[in-house]
Coordinates of C-alpha atoms in Angstrom, one line a residue:
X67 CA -111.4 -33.7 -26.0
X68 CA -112.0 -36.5 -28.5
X69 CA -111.1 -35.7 -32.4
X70 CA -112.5 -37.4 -34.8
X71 CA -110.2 -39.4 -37.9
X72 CA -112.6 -37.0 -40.4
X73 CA -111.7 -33.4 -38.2
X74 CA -108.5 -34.5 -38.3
X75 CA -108.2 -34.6 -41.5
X76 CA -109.8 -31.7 -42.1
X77 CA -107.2 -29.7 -39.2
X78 CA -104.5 -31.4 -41.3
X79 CA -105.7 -30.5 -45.0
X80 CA -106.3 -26.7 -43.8
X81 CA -103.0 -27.0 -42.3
X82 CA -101.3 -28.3 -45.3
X83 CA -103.2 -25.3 -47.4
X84 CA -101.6 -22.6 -45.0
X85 CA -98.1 -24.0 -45.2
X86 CA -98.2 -24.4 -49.0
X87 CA -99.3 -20.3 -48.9
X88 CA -97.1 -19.6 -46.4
X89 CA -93.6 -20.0 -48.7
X90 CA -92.8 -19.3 -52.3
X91 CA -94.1 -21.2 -55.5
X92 CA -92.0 -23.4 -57.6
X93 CA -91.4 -21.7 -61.1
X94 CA -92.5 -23.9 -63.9
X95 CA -89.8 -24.4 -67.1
X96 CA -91.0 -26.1 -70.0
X97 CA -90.3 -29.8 -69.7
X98 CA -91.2 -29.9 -65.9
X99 CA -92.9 -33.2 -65.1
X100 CA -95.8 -32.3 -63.2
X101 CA -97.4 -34.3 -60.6
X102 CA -100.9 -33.1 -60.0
X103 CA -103.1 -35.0 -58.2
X104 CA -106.2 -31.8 -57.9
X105 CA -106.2 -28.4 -58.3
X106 CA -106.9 -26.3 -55.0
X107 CA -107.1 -23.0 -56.6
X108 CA -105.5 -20.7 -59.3
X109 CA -104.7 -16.9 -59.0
X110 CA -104.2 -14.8 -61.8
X111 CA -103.1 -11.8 -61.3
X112 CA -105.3 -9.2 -62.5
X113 CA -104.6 -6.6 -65.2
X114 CA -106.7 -4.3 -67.4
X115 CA -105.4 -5.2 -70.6
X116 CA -105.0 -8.0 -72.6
X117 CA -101.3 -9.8 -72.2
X118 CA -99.2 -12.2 -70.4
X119 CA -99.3 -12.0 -66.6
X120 CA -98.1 -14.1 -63.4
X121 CA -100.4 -17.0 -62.1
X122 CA -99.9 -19.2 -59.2
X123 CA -101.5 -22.5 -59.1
X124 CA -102.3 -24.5 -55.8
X125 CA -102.5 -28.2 -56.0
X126 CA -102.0 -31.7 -54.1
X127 CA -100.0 -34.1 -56.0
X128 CA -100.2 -37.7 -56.0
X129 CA -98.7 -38.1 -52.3
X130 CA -101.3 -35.9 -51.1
X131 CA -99.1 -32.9 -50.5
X132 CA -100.2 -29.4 -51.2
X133 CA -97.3 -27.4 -54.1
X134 CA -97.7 -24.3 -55.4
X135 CA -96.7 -23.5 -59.0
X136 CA -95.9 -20.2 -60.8
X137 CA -96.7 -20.0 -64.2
X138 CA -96.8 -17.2 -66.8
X139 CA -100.6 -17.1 -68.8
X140 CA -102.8 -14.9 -70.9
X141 CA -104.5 -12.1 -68.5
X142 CA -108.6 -12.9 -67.8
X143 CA -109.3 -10.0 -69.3
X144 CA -107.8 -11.7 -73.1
X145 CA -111.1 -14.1 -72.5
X146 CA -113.2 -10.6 -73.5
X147 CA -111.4 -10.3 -76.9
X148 CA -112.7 -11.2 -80.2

């Protein structure tokens, strides 16, 4: 079987993805120096009201490795307020 160099990097970013899901984020504390190369995805977690919840953000950093960092943010549902 012959792999391409642009399916393997594809095997090795999904790869990378997985194992960055697969353990827990690093917390962030104010002052952190942040390396952050792209953003792969952030969760919010969801609530009905309008207040601080939990967020996990997904992202490479200048190496090219996948990090996850949890954060603490306003709720989606404060973007409804007036």
């Amino acid at each position: 079987m012959r792999v391409t160099l642009a399916t393997a990097a594809l095997l090795l970013s999904a790869a990378s993805l997985a194992h960055a899901d697969s353990g827990e984020p690093e917390p962030y504390t104010y002052g952190s120096r942040l390396d952050i190369a792209s953003v792969l995805s952030i969760k919010i977690e969801p609530t009905p009201y309008c207040e601080v919840t939990d967020a996990v953000m997904t992202y490479r950093d200048s190496a090219g490795e996948v990090r996850r960092l949890a954060y603490r943010t306003l709720a989606d549902s404060c973007k409804n307020q007036n």
